[in-house]
Amino acid sequence: MSALITIKTPDAPAAQGPYSQGILLIPAGLVYISGCIPLVPPEDALIPGGVIPQTQQTLKNFKAILEKGGSTLNKVIKTTVYVKDLNDFAKVNEEYANFFGDHKPARATVEVSRLPADVLIEIEGIAV
């Protein structure tokens, strides 16, 4: 029988609505990470300075939830990256590549018209 464990860490922004930061599926060991945005905990203040620092903070938040769920970056299976402007793709891609290093999870990148708190990027993912 499977069990769902809610992932909650003060090292990433609190959920901004009726959802959790992540879910751990036992015994499969799958970690589902909700969309992370570039808010700095514990105040959940928006990181200023454009898409590069926002991408860095988003990935930092993603990692905090991932690790609280008992996983690591090299076990990420898939991410979905939502960006406000696909013209920022090269900048986002460079930060993403630096963050994951040699590990290259499956990924989709989608331009959207608007993101929560009017941020420039949001990233969700699945890991083992």
PDB file of C-alpha atoms in Angstrom:
ATOM      1  CA  MET A   1       0.000   0.000   0.000  1.00  0.00           C
ATOM      2  CA  SER A   2       1.273   3.464  -0.873  1.00  0.00           C
ATOM      3  CA  ALA A   3       1.461   6.414   1.492  1.00  0.00           C
ATOM      4  CA  LEU A   4       1.785  10.107   0.746  1.00  0.00           C
ATOM      5  CA  ILE A   5       4.060  12.166   2.993  1.00  0.00           C
ATOM      6  CA  THR A   6       3.838  15.963   2.846  1.00  0.00           C
ATOM      7  CA  ILE A   7       7.201  17.694   2.431  1.00  0.00           C
ATOM      8  CA  LYS A   8       7.574  20.965   4.333  1.00  0.00           C
ATOM      9  CA  THR A   9      10.797  22.885   4.919  1.00  0.00           C
ATOM     10  CA  PRO A  10      11.511  26.407   6.206  1.00  0.00           C
ATOM     11  CA  ASP A  11      14.420  26.518   3.725  1.00  0.00           C
ATOM     12  CA  ALA A  12      12.012  27.185   0.851  1.00  0.00           C
ATOM     13  CA  PRO A  13       9.061  29.566   0.601  1.00  0.00           C
ATOM     14  CA  ALA A  14       5.844  28.420   2.197  1.00  0.00           C
ATOM     15  CA  ALA A  15       3.122  27.222  -0.144  1.00  0.00           C
ATOM     16  CA  GLN A  16       1.222  30.268  -1.391  1.00  0.00           C
ATOM     17  CA  GLY A  17      -2.109  28.451  -1.643  1.00  0.00           C
ATOM     18  CA  PRO A  18      -3.891  25.164  -0.939  1.00  0.00           C
ATOM     19  CA  TYR A  19      -0.983  22.888  -1.878  1.00  0.00           C
ATOM     20  CA  SER A  20       2.211  21.537  -0.343  1.00  0.00           C
ATOM     21  CA  GLN A  21       5.844  22.250  -1.166  1.00  0.00           C
ATOM     22  CA  GLY A  22       6.163  18.641  -2.195  1.00  0.00           C
ATOM     23  CA  ILE A  23       4.935  15.097  -1.735  1.00  0.00           C
ATOM     24  CA  LEU A  24       6.942  11.927  -1.092  1.00  0.00           C
ATOM     25  CA  LEU A  25       5.283   8.751  -2.351  1.00  0.00           C
ATOM     26  CA  ILE A  26       6.164   5.734  -0.195  1.00  0.00           C
ATOM     27  CA  PRO A  27       7.253   2.968  -0.991  1.00  0.00           C
ATOM     28  CA  ALA A  28       7.966   4.084  -4.573  1.00  0.00           C
ATOM     29  CA  GLY A  29      10.308   6.788  -3.278  1.00  0.00           C
ATOM     30  CA  LEU A  30       9.091   9.364  -5.778  1.00  0.00           C
ATOM     31  CA  VAL A  31       9.416  13.019  -4.784  1.00  0.00           C
ATOM     32  CA  TYR A  32       7.031  15.471  -6.442  1.00  0.00           C
ATOM     33  CA  ILE A  33       8.151  19.093  -6.086  1.00  0.00           C
ATOM     34  CA  SER A  34       5.534  21.798  -6.511  1.00  0.00           C
ATOM     35  CA  GLY A  35       6.341  24.830  -8.614  1.00  0.00           C
ATOM     36  CA  CYS A  36       9.140  26.796  -6.950  1.00  0.00           C
ATOM     37  CA  ILE A  37       9.386  30.539  -7.415  1.00  0.00           C
ATOM     38  CA  PRO A  38      12.151  32.991  -6.447  1.00  0.00           C
ATOM     39  CA  LEU A  39      10.996  33.976  -2.983  1.00  0.00           C
ATOM     40  CA  VAL A  40      13.566  34.118  -0.178  1.00  0.00           C
ATOM     41  CA  PRO A  41      12.507  32.343   3.025  1.00  0.00           C
ATOM     42  CA  PRO A  42      11.555  32.942   5.773  1.00  0.00           C
ATOM     43  CA  GLU A  43      10.052  36.317   4.811  1.00  0.00           C
ATOM     44  CA  ASP A  44       9.184  35.034   1.324  1.00  0.00           C
ATOM     45  CA  ALA A  45      10.456  38.252  -0.223  1.00  0.00           C
ATOM     46  CA  LEU A  46      10.828  38.385  -4.001  1.00  0.00           C
ATOM     47  CA  ILE A  47      14.441  38.289  -5.147  1.00  0.00           C
ATOM     48  CA  PRO A  48      15.211  41.409  -7.228  1.00  0.00           C
ATOM     49  CA  GLY A  49      17.531  41.781 -10.189  1.00  0.00           C
ATOM     50  CA  GLY A  50      16.022  40.000 -13.164  1.00  0.00           C
ATOM     51  CA  VAL A  51      15.885  36.469 -14.485  1.00  0.00           C
ATOM     52  CA  ILE A  52      19.413  35.325 -13.506  1.00  0.00           C
ATOM     53  CA  PRO A  53      19.121  35.873  -9.737  1.00  0.00           C
ATOM     54  CA  GLN A  54      15.486  34.728  -9.875  1.00  0.00           C
ATOM     55  CA  THR A  55      16.563  31.478 -11.563  1.00  0.00           C
ATOM     56  CA  GLN A  56      19.317  30.950  -8.975  1.00  0.00           C
ATOM     57  CA  GLN A  57      16.901  31.449  -6.059  1.00  0.00           C
ATOM     58  CA  THR A  58      14.235  29.266  -7.657  1.00  0.00           C
ATOM     59  CA  LEU A  59      16.746  26.435  -8.035  1.00  0.00           C
ATOM     60  CA  LYS A  60      17.933  26.921  -4.448  1.00  0.00           C
ATOM     61  CA  ASN A  61      14.320  26.581  -3.253  1.00  0.00           C
ATOM     62  CA  PHE A  62      13.842  23.530  -5.489  1.00  0.00           C
ATOM     63  CA  LYS A  63      16.923  21.877  -3.955  1.00  0.00           C
ATOM     64  CA  ALA A  64      15.757  22.587  -0.382  1.00  0.00           C
ATOM     65  CA  ILE A  65      12.439  20.821  -0.983  1.00  0.00           C
ATOM     66  CA  LEU A  66      14.133  17.984  -2.873  1.00  0.00           C
ATOM     67  CA  GLU A  67      16.566  17.347  -0.021  1.00  0.00           C
ATOM     68  CA  LYS A  68      13.821  17.545   2.618  1.00  0.00           C
ATOM     69  CA  GLY A  69      12.094  14.807   0.609  1.00  0.00           C
ATOM     70  CA  GLY A  70      15.210  12.644   0.940  1.00  0.00           C
ATOM     71  CA  SER A  71      16.510  13.007  -2.605  1.00  0.00           C
ATOM     72  CA  THR A  72      19.386  14.726  -4.382  1.00  0.00           C
ATOM     73  CA  LEU A  73      19.933  16.674  -7.595  1.00  0.00           C
ATOM     74  CA  ASN A  74      21.372  13.670  -9.426  1.00  0.00           C
ATOM     75  CA  LYS A  75      18.094  11.799  -8.835  1.00  0.00           C
ATOM     76  CA  VAL A  76      15.837  14.371 -10.506  1.00  0.00           C
ATOM     77  CA  ILE A  77      13.946  12.633 -13.318  1.00  0.00           C
ATOM     78  CA  LYS A  78      12.042  15.529 -14.890  1.00  0.00           C
ATOM     79  CA  THR A  79      11.511  19.242 -14.491  1.00  0.00           C
ATOM     80  CA  THR A  80       9.146  21.719 -16.041  1.00  0.00           C
ATOM     81  CA  VAL A  81      10.398  25.285 -16.332  1.00  0.00           C
ATOM     82  CA  TYR A  82       7.884  28.078 -16.770  1.00  0.00           C
ATOM     83  CA  VAL A  83       9.273  31.424 -17.943  1.00  0.00           C
ATOM     84  CA  LYS A  84       7.596  34.763 -18.470  1.00  0.00           C
ATOM     85  CA  ASP A  85       9.702  35.447 -21.574  1.00  0.00           C
ATOM     86  CA  LEU A  86      11.355  32.826 -23.799  1.00  0.00           C
ATOM     87  CA  ASN A  87      13.860  35.504 -24.813  1.00  0.00           C
ATOM     88  CA  ASP A  88      15.404  34.725 -21.389  1.00  0.00           C
ATOM     89  CA  PHE A  89      15.852  31.057 -22.340  1.00  0.00           C
ATOM     90  CA  ALA A  90      19.645  31.237 -22.817  1.00  0.00           C
ATOM     91  CA  LYS A  91      20.151  32.913 -19.421  1.00  0.00           C
ATOM     92  CA  VAL A  92      17.867  30.447 -17.651  1.00  0.00           C
ATOM     93  CA  ASN A  93      19.482  27.524 -19.469  1.00  0.00           C
ATOM     94  CA  GLU A  94      22.975  28.589 -18.378  1.00  0.00           C
ATOM     95  CA  GLU A  95      21.986  28.828 -14.704  1.00  0.00           C
ATOM     96  CA  TYR A  96      20.083  25.540 -14.934  1.00  0.00           C
ATOM     97  CA  ALA A  97      23.095  23.780 -16.526  1.00  0.00           C
ATOM     98  CA  ASN A  98      25.453  25.159 -13.855  1.00  0.00           C
ATOM     99  CA  PHE A  99      23.074  23.994 -11.129  1.00  0.00           C
ATOM    100  CA  PHE A 100      22.597  20.422 -12.360  1.00  0.00           C
ATOM    101  CA  GLY A 101      26.160  19.952 -13.659  1.00  0.00           C
ATOM    102  CA  ASP A 102      26.610  16.686 -15.557  1.00  0.00           C
ATOM    103  CA  HIS A 103      23.144  15.416 -14.622  1.00  0.00           C
ATOM    104  CA  LYS A 104      20.580  16.234 -17.287  1.00  0.00           C
ATOM    105  CA  PRO A 105      16.998  15.407 -16.253  1.00  0.00           C
ATOM    106  CA  ALA A 106      14.240  15.377 -18.837  1.00  0.00           C
ATOM    107  CA  ARG A 107      12.785  18.868 -19.119  1.00  0.00           C
ATOM    108  CA  ALA A 108      10.120  20.973 -20.743  1.00  0.00           C
ATOM    109  CA  THR A 109      10.330  24.766 -20.901  1.00  0.00           C
ATOM    110  CA  VAL A 110       7.169  26.765 -21.475  1.00  0.00           C
ATOM    111  CA  GLU A 111       6.524  30.487 -21.872  1.00  0.00           C
ATOM    112  CA  VAL A 112       3.519  31.632 -19.860  1.00  0.00           C
ATOM    113  CA  SER A 113       1.645  34.912 -19.725  1.00  0.00           C
ATOM    114  CA  ARG A 114       1.885  35.323 -15.954  1.00  0.00           C
ATOM    115  CA  LEU A 115       3.322  33.576 -12.894  1.00  0.00           C
ATOM    116  CA  PRO A 116       2.488  33.870  -9.178  1.00  0.00           C
ATOM    117  CA  ALA A 117       3.713  37.138  -7.594  1.00  0.00           C
ATOM    118  CA  ASP A 118       4.631  38.289 -11.129  1.00  0.00           C
ATOM    119  CA  VAL A 119       7.945  36.401 -10.963  1.00  0.00           C
ATOM    120  CA  LEU A 120       9.914  35.620 -14.114  1.00  0.00           C
ATOM    121  CA  ILE A 121      10.388  31.861 -13.558  1.00  0.00           C
ATOM    122  CA  GLU A 122       8.860  28.830 -11.854  1.00  0.00           C
ATOM    123  CA  ILE A 123      10.253  25.265 -11.740  1.00  0.00           C
ATOM    124  CA  GLU A 124       8.564  22.025 -10.708  1.00  0.00           C
ATOM    125  CA  GLY A 125       9.965  18.513 -10.777  1.00  0.00           C
ATOM    126  CA  ILE A 126       9.925  14.811 -10.021  1.00  0.00           C
ATOM    127  CA  ALA A 127      12.785  12.829  -8.444  1.00  0.00           C
ATOM    128  CA  VAL A 128      13.472   9.423  -6.935  1.00  0.00           C
TER     129      VAL A 128
END
